Coordinates of C-alpha atoms and ligand atoms in Angstrom, one line a residue:
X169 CA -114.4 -108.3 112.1
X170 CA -116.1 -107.1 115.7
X171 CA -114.7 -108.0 118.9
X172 CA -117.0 -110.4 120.9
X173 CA -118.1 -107.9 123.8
X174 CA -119.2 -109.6 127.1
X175 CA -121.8 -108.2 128.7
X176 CA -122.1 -108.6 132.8
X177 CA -125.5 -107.6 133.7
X178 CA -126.6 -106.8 137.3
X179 CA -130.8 -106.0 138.3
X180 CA -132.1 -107.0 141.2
X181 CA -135.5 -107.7 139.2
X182 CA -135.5 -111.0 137.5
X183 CA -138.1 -110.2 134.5
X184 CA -136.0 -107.0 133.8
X185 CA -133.0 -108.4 133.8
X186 CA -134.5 -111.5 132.0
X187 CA -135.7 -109.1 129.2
X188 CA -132.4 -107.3 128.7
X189 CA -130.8 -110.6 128.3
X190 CA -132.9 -111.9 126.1
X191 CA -132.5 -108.8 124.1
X192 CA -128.8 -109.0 124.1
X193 CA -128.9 -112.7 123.2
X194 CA -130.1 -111.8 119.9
X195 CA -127.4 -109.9 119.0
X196 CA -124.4 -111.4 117.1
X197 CA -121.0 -110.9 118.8
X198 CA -122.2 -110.7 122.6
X199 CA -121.3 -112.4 125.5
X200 CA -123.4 -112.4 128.4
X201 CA -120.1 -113.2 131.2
X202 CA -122.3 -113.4 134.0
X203 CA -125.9 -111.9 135.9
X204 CA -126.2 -110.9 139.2
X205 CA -129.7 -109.5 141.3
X206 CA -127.4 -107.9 143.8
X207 CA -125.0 -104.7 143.3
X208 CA -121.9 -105.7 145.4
X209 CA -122.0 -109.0 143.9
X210 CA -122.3 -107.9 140.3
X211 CA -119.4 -105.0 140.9
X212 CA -117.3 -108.2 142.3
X213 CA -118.0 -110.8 139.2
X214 CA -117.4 -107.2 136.9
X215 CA -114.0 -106.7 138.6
X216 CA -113.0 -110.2 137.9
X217 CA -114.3 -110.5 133.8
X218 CA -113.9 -107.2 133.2
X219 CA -116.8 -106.9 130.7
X220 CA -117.1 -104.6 127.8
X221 CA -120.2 -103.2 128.9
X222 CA -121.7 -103.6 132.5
X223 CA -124.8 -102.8 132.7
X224 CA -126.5 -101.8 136.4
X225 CA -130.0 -100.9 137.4
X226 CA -130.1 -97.3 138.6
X227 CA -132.9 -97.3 141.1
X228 CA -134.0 -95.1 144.1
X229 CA -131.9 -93.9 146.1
X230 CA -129.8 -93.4 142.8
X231 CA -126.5 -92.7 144.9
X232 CA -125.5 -96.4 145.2
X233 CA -125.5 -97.0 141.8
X234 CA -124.2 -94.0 141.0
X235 CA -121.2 -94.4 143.1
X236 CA -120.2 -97.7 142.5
X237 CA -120.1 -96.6 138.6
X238 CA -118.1 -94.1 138.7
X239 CA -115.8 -96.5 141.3
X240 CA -115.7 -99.3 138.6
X241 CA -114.9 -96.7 136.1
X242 CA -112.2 -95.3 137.5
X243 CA -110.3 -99.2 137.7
X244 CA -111.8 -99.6 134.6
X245 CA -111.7 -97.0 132.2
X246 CA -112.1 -99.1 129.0
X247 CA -115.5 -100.8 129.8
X248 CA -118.5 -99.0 128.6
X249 CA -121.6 -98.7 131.4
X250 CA -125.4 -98.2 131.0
X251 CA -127.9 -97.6 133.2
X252 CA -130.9 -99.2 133.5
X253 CA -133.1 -96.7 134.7
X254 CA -137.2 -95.2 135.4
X255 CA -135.6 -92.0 136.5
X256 CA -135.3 -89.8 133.9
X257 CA -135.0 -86.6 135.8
X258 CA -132.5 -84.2 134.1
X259 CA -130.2 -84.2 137.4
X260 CA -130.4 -87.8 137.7
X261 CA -129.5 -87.9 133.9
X262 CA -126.6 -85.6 134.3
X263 CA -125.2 -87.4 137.3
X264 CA -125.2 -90.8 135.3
X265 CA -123.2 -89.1 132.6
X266 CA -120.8 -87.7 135.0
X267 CA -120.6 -90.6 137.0
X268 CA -119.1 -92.5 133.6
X269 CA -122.5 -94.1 132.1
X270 CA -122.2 -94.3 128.2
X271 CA -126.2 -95.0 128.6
X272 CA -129.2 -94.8 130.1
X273 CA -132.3 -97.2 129.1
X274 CA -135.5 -96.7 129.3
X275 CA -138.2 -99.4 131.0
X276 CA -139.8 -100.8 129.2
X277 CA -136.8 -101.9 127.0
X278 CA -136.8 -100.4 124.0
X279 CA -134.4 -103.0 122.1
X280 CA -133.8 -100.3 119.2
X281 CA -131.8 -98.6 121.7
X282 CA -130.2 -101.3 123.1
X283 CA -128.9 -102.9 120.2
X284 CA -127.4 -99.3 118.8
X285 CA -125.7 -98.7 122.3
X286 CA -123.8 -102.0 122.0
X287 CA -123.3 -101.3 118.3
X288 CA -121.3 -97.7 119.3
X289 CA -119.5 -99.8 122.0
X290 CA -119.0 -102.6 119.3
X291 CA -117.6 -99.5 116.9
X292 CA -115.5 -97.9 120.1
X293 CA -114.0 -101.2 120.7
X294 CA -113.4 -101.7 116.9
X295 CA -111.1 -98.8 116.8
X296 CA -109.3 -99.0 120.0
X297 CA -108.4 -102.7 118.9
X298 CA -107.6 -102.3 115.1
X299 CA -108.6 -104.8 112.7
X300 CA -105.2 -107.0 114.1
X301 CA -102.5 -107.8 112.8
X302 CA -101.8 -107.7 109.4
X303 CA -104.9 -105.8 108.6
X304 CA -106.4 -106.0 104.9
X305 CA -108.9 -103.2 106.2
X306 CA -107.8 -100.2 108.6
X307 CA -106.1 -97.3 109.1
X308 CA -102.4 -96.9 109.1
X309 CA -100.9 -94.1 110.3
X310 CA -97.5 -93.0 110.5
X311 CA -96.7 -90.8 112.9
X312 CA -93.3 -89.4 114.5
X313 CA -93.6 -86.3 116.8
X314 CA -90.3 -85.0 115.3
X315 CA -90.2 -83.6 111.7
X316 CA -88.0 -84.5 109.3
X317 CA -87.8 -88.2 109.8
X318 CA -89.4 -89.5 106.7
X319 CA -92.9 -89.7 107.8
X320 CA -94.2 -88.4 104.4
X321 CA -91.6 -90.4 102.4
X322 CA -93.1 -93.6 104.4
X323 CA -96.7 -92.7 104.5
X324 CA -96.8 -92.0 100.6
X325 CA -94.3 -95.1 99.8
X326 CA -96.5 -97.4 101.6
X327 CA -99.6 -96.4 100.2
X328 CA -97.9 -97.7 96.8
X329 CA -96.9 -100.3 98.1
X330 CA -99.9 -101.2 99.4
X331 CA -101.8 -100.5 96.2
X332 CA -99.3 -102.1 94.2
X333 CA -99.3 -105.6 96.6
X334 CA -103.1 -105.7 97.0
X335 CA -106.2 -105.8 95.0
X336 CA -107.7 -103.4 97.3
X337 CA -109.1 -99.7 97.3
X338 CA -106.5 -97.5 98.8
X339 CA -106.4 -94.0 99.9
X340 CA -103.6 -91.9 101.4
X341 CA -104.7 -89.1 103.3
X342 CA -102.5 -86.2 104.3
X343 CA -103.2 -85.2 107.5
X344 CA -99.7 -83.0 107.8
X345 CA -101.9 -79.2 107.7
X346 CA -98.5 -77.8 109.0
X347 CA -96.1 -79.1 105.5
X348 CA -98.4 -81.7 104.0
X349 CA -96.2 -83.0 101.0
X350 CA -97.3 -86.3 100.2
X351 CA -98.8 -85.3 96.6
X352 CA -95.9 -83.9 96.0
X353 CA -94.2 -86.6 96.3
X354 CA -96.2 -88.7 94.3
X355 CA -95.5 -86.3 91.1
X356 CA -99.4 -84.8 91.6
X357 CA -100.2 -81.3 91.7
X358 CA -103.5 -81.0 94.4
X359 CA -105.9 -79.8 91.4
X360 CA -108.2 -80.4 94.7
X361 CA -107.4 -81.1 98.2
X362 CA -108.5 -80.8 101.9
X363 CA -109.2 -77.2 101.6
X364 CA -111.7 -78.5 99.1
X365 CA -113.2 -80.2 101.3
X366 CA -113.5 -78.1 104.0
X367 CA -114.9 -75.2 102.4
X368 CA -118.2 -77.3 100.7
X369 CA -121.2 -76.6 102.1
X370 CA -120.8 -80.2 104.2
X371 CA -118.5 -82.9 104.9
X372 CA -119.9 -86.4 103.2
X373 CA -118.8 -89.0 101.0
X374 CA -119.8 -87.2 98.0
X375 CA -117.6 -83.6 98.8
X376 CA -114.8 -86.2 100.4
X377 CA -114.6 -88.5 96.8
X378 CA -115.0 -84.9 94.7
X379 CA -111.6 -83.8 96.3
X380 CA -109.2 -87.1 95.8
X381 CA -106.7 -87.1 93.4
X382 CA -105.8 -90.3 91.4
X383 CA -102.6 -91.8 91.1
X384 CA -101.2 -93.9 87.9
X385 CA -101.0 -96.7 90.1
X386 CA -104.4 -96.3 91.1
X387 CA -103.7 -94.8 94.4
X388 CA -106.4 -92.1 95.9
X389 CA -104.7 -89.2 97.4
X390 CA -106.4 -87.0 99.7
X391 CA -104.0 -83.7 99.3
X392 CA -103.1 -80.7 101.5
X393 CA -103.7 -77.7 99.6
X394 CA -100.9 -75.8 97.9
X395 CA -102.2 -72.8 99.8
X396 CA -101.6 -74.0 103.6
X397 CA -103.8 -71.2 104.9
X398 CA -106.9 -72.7 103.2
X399 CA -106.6 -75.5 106.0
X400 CA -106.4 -73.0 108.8
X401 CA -108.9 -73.6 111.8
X402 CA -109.1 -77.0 110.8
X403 CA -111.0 -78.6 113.9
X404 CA -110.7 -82.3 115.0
X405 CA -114.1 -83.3 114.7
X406 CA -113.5 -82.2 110.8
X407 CA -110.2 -84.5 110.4
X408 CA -112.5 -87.4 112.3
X409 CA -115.1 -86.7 109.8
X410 CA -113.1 -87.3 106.4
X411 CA -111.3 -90.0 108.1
X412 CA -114.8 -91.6 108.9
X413 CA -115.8 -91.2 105.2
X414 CA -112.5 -91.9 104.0
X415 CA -112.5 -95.5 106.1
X416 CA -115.9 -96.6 105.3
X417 CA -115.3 -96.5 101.4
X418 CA -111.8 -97.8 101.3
X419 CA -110.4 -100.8 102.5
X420 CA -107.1 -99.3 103.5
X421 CA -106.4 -95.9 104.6
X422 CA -102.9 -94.5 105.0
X423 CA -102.4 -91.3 106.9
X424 CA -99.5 -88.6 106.8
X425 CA -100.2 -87.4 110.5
X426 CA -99.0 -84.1 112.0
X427 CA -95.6 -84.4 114.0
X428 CA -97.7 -83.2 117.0
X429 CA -99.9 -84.5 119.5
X430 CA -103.0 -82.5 119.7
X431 CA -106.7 -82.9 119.6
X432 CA -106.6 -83.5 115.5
X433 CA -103.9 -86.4 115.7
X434 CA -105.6 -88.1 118.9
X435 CA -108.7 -88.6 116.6
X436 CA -106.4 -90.1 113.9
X437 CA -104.3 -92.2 116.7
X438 CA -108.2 -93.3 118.1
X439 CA -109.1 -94.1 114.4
X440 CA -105.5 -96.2 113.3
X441 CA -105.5 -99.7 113.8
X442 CA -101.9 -99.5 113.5
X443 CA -99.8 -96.5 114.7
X444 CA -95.9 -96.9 112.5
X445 CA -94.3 -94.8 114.9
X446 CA -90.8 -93.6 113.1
X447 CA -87.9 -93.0 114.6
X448 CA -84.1 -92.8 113.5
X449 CA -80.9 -94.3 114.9
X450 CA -80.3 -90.9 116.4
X451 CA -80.1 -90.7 120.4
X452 CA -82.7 -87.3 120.3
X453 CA -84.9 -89.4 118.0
X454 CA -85.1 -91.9 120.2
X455 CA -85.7 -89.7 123.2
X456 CA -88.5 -88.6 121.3
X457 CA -90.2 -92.0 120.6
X458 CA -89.6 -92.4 123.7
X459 CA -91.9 -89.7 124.6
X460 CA -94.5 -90.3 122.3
X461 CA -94.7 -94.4 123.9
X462 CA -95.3 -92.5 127.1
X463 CA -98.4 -90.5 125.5
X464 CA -99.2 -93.8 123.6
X465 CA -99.3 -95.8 127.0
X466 CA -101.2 -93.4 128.5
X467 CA -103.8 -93.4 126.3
X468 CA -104.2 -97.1 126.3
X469 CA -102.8 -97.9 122.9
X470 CA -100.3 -100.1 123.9
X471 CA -103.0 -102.2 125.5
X472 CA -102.7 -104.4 122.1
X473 CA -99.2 -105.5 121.2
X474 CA -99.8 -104.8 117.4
X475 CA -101.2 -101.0 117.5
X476 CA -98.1 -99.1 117.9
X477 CA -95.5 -100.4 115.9
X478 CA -91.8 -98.9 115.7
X479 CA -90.2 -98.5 112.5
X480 CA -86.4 -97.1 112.3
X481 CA -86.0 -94.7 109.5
X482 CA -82.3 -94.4 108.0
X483 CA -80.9 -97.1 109.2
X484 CA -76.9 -97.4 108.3
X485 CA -74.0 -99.5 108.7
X486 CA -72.1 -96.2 110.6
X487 CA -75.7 -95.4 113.2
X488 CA -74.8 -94.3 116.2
X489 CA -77.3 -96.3 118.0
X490 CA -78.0 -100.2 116.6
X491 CA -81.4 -101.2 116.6
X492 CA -80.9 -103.9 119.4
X493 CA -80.1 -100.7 121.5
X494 CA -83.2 -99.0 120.1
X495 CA -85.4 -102.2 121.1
X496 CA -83.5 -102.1 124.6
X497 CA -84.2 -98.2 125.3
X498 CA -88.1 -98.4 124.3
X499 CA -88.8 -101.9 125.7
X500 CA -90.8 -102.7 121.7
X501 CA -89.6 -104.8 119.2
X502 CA -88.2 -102.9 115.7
X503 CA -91.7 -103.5 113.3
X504 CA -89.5 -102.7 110.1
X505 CA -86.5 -100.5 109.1
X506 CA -85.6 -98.5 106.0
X507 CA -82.5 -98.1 104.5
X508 CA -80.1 -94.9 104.6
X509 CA -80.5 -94.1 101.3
X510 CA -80.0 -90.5 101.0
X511 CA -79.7 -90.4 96.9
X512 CA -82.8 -92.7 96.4
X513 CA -84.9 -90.8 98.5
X514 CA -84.0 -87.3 97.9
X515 CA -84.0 -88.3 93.9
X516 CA -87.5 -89.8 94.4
X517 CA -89.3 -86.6 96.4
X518 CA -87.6 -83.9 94.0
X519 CA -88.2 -86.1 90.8
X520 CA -91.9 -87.0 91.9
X521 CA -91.3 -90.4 91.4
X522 CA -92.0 -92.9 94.4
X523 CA -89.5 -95.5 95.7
X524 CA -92.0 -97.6 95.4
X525 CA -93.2 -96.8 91.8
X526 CA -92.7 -99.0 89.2
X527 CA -89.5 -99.3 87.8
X528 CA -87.5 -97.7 90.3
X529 CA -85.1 -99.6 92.3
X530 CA -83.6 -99.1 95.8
X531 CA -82.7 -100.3 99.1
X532 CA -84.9 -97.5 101.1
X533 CA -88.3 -98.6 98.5
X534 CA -87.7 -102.4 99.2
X535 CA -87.3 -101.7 102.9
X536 CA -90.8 -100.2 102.7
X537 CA -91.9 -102.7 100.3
X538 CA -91.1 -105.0 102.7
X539 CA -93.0 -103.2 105.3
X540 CA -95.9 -103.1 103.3
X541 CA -96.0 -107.2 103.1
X542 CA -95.5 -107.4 107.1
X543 CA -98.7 -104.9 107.2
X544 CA -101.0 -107.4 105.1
X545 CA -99.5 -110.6 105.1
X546 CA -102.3 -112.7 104.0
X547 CA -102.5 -110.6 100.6
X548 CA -101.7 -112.3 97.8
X549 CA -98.8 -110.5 96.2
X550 CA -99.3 -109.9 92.5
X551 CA -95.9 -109.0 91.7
X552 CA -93.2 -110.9 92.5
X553 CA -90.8 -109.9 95.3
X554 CA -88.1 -109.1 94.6
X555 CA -84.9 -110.4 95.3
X556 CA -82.3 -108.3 98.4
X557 CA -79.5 -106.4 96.3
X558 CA -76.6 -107.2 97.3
X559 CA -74.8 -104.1 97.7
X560 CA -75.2 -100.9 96.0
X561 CA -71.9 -99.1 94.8
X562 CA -70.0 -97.1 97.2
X563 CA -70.7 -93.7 95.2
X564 CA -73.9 -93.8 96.7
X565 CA -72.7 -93.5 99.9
X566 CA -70.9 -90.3 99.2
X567 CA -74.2 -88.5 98.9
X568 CA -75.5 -90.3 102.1
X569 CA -76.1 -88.4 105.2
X570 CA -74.3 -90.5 107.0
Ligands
LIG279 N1 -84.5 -93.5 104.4 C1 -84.0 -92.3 104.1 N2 -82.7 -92.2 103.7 C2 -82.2 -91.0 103.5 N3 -82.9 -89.8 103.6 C3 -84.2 -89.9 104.0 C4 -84.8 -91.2 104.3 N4 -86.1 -90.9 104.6 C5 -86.2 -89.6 104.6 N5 -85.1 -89.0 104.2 C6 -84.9 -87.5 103.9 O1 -85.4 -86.8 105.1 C7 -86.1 -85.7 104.6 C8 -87.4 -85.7 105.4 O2 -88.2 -86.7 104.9 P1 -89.8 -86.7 104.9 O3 -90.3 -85.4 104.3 O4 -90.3 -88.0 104.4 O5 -90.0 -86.6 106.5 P2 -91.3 -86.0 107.3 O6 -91.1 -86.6 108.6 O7 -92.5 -86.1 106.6 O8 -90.8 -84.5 107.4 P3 -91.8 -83.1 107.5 O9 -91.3 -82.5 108.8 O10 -91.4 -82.3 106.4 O11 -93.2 -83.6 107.5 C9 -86.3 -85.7 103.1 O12 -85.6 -84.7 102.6 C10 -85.7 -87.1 102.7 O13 -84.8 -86.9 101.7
LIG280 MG1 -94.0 -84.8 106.1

C-alpha cells in the first residue's frame, strides 16, 4: 500500500519537461502537483505543496540550481530532489549529491531510470510512513532505551499473539546482540541463529530462512546465538539486510531491538512501521522515554501520529506515576499497558512458556493480547477473546514487585 507521491516539476524547456511528465504519468501512484518553466516560481509552488520529489533542470551556470536545492532541502528535508541534467561532469555530479539531489537524469530521458528513482523514493517513503495504523504487514518494533523493562517479554508475547490472532506469516527477530533472550523465552534452544547467518558466505533469503527457528504455534524465530560473541562486529548494513529479507517474505515482523540508539537500531527504527516504545510507571523510566521522543522527533518519526506508539509496562494499582501523568509528561497518548504481574511473567520466561501461549492464563498475557488486536484490528480473530478476569487472588501480589 504506496503513498501517492506528488511530483512538482520545474524546466524551463517545454518538450523536456513535457517528456518527463508524460513519463511520470504512466506510473501508478504519482501526482504531478504542479509544472513551472521558471526556477523561482517552481521553488515557490514547491514551498507551498511540498512534493515528494521536485524535480529541477540543472543547466549552465549550474550554481543556481544547485543553490536553490540545497536551500529547499534544508526547509525540506523529507522531499526527495533530481536533477535533470546534460552535465555529467564528475564535479558537477558531486556537487548535485552534496547539494541534496537523490538523482541525476540523463537527456534524453531514459524512463527505466526514472521510474526506479521514484520507486526508491516510493520505497523511502514506504518506510518512513509505515503501512498505518493497524498494519496487517510491517515491522513492529519494540524498543525502550533502558533495559530491564520487558522489551523481550513484549516483543516475544506479541509475536504469539500475533501469530495466534492472524492467519499470517510471522517472524520475531531478535535484534538484542547485547542479551538477546527472546528464544529463550519461547522454550527454544537457537539450534541456529544470527550468528548463523552472519557467518554464511552471503546474506539472502535462502542463508536468512536456513537459520529461523519454528515455534509450536507456528511462529518463526530469528535467534541470537547462545554464544554472544559470534554476533560481534555486527554492522548496520547487516541488521538492515536480514530485516530486508526478513520483511519481504513475511507479512509481520516483530523485532526485540537493542536498548540503545546507535547506527544498528536507527536502521530498525527506519525500517518499523510502528515503534512500541515501553516505558514503566517509574519517574527515571519516564525520563528516559522521554529522551528517546526527543531522538524520535528529531529524526522525524513523530511526523505520523501512529509510528511511535507508548506502551506502559508494569502497570499497578500502588505506581508511583498514573498513566494520565505519563500522557501529561510526554505530551502522547498511552498505545496499551501491561499488567504488573511479577509471578506470571517471571513463571513464563524461566518455564519457557509464553503468556501468550495457549493455555496459560494472566493479566500481563491478556494486556499484550490486547495489544496485539489494537496492532491489527481488521484481522479476523480466530479465537475468541477472552473475557477481563476479574481479580486475581491477593497471593499473587505478594510476589509482585510492587
Ligand atoms: N509486566 C510485568 N510484570 C512484572 N514483571 C515484569 C513484567 N514485564 C517484565 N517483567 C520482568 O522484568 C524483567 C525484564 O523483562 P524483559 O527481559 O522482558 O525486559 P528487557 O527490556 O528485554 O530486558 P533486557 O535488558 O534483559 O533486554 C524480567 O525478569 C521480567 O520478569
Ligand atoms: Mg531483552
Amino acid at each position: 500500500m504506496n503513498p501517492i507521491l506528488s511530483v512538482v516539476l520545474v524546466h524551463r524547456d517545454d518538450h523536456e519537461r513535457g517528456q518527463l511528465r508524460t513519463a511520470l504519468e504512466t506510473f501508478t501512484g504519482i501526482q504531478i502537483a504542479g509544472e513551472r518553466n521558471d526556477m523561482r516560481a517552481g521553488l515557490a509552488l514547491a514551498n507551498q505543496v511540498r512534493p515528494a520529489i521536485l524535480i529541477l533542470e540543472l543547466a549552465q551556470p549550474v550554481e543556481d540550481a544547485l543553490n536553490a536545492a540545497s536551500q529547499y532541502k534544508l526547509e525540506h528535508s523529507d522531499s526527495a530532489i533530481f536533477f535533470a541534467s546534460d552535465v555529467f561532469d564528475p564535479d558537477t555530479l558531486l556537487r548535485a549529491l552534496r547539494a541534496g539531489a537523490q538523482e541525476v537524469l540523463r537527456r534524453p530521458l531514459d524512463r527505466g531510470a526514472l521510474r526506479e528513482a521514484v520507486e526508491r523514493v516510493a520505497r523511502q517513503a514506504a518506510r518512513k510512513n509505515g503501512a498505518g495504523a493497524g498494519a496487517s504487514h510491517g515491522v513492529v518494533t519494540v524498543f525502550c532505551n533502558k533495559g530491564g523493562s520487558g522489551v523481550s517479554t513484549s516483543a516475544t508475547n506479541l509475536a504469539i499473539s500475533l501469530k495466534r490472532m492472524t492467519s499470517r506469516e510471522v517472524v520475531l527477530a531478535d535484534f538484542d546482540y547485547q542479551s538477546g533472550d527472546a528464544a529463550f523465552m519461547l522454550g527454544l534452544a537457537p539450534t541456529k541463529s544470527l550468528g548463523d547467518v552472519l557467518s554464511a558466505p552471503r546474506i539472502d533469503s535462502a542463508s536468512v530462512h536456513d537459520c529461523l527457528i519454528k515455534h509450536p504455534s507456528g511462529l518463526f524465530v530469528l535467534s541470537q546465538p547462545e554464544h554472544l560473541d559470534r554476533v560481534d562486529g555486527i554492522t548496520p548494513d547487516q541488521v538492515a539486510n536480514v530485516l530486508d529479507i526478513l520483511h519481504s517474505t513475511f507479512d509481520l515482523v516483530v523485532v526485540d531491538a537493542p536498548h540503545v540508539f546507535n547506527e544498528i537500531t536507527l536502521e530498525i527504527f527506519d525500517r518499523s512501521s510502528t515503534i512500541l516504545l515501553m516505558t514503566e510507571p517509574s519517574i527515571p523510566s519516564v525520563r528516559a522515554a522521554r529522551r528517546s521522543l526527543e531522538i524520535f522527533q528529531k529524526l522525524n518519526y513523530l511526523v505520523s501520529a501512529d509510528r511511535v506508539r507508548l506502551v506502559v509496562n508494569r502497570r499497578g494499582e500502588q505506581s508511583a506515576i498514573s498513566v494520565a501523568q505519563i500522557e501529561e509528561t510526554l505530551g502522547m497518548p498511552v498505545f496499551g499497558t501491561i499488567t504488573n504481574d511479577y509471578a506470571a511473567v517471571s513463571t513464563a520466561i524461566n518455564v519457557g512458556k509464553p503468556l501468550c501461549g495457549e493455555h496459560n492464563d494472566s493479566r500481563a498475557g491478556r494486556d499484550i493480547h490486547a495489544l496485539a488486536r489494537k496492532l491489527v484490528p481488521s484481522q479476523s480473530v480466530e479465537e475468541p477473546i477472552e473475557t477481563v478476569p476479574v481479580k486475581r487472588p491477593g497471593r499473587l501480589r505478594l510476589f509482585g514487585k510492587g
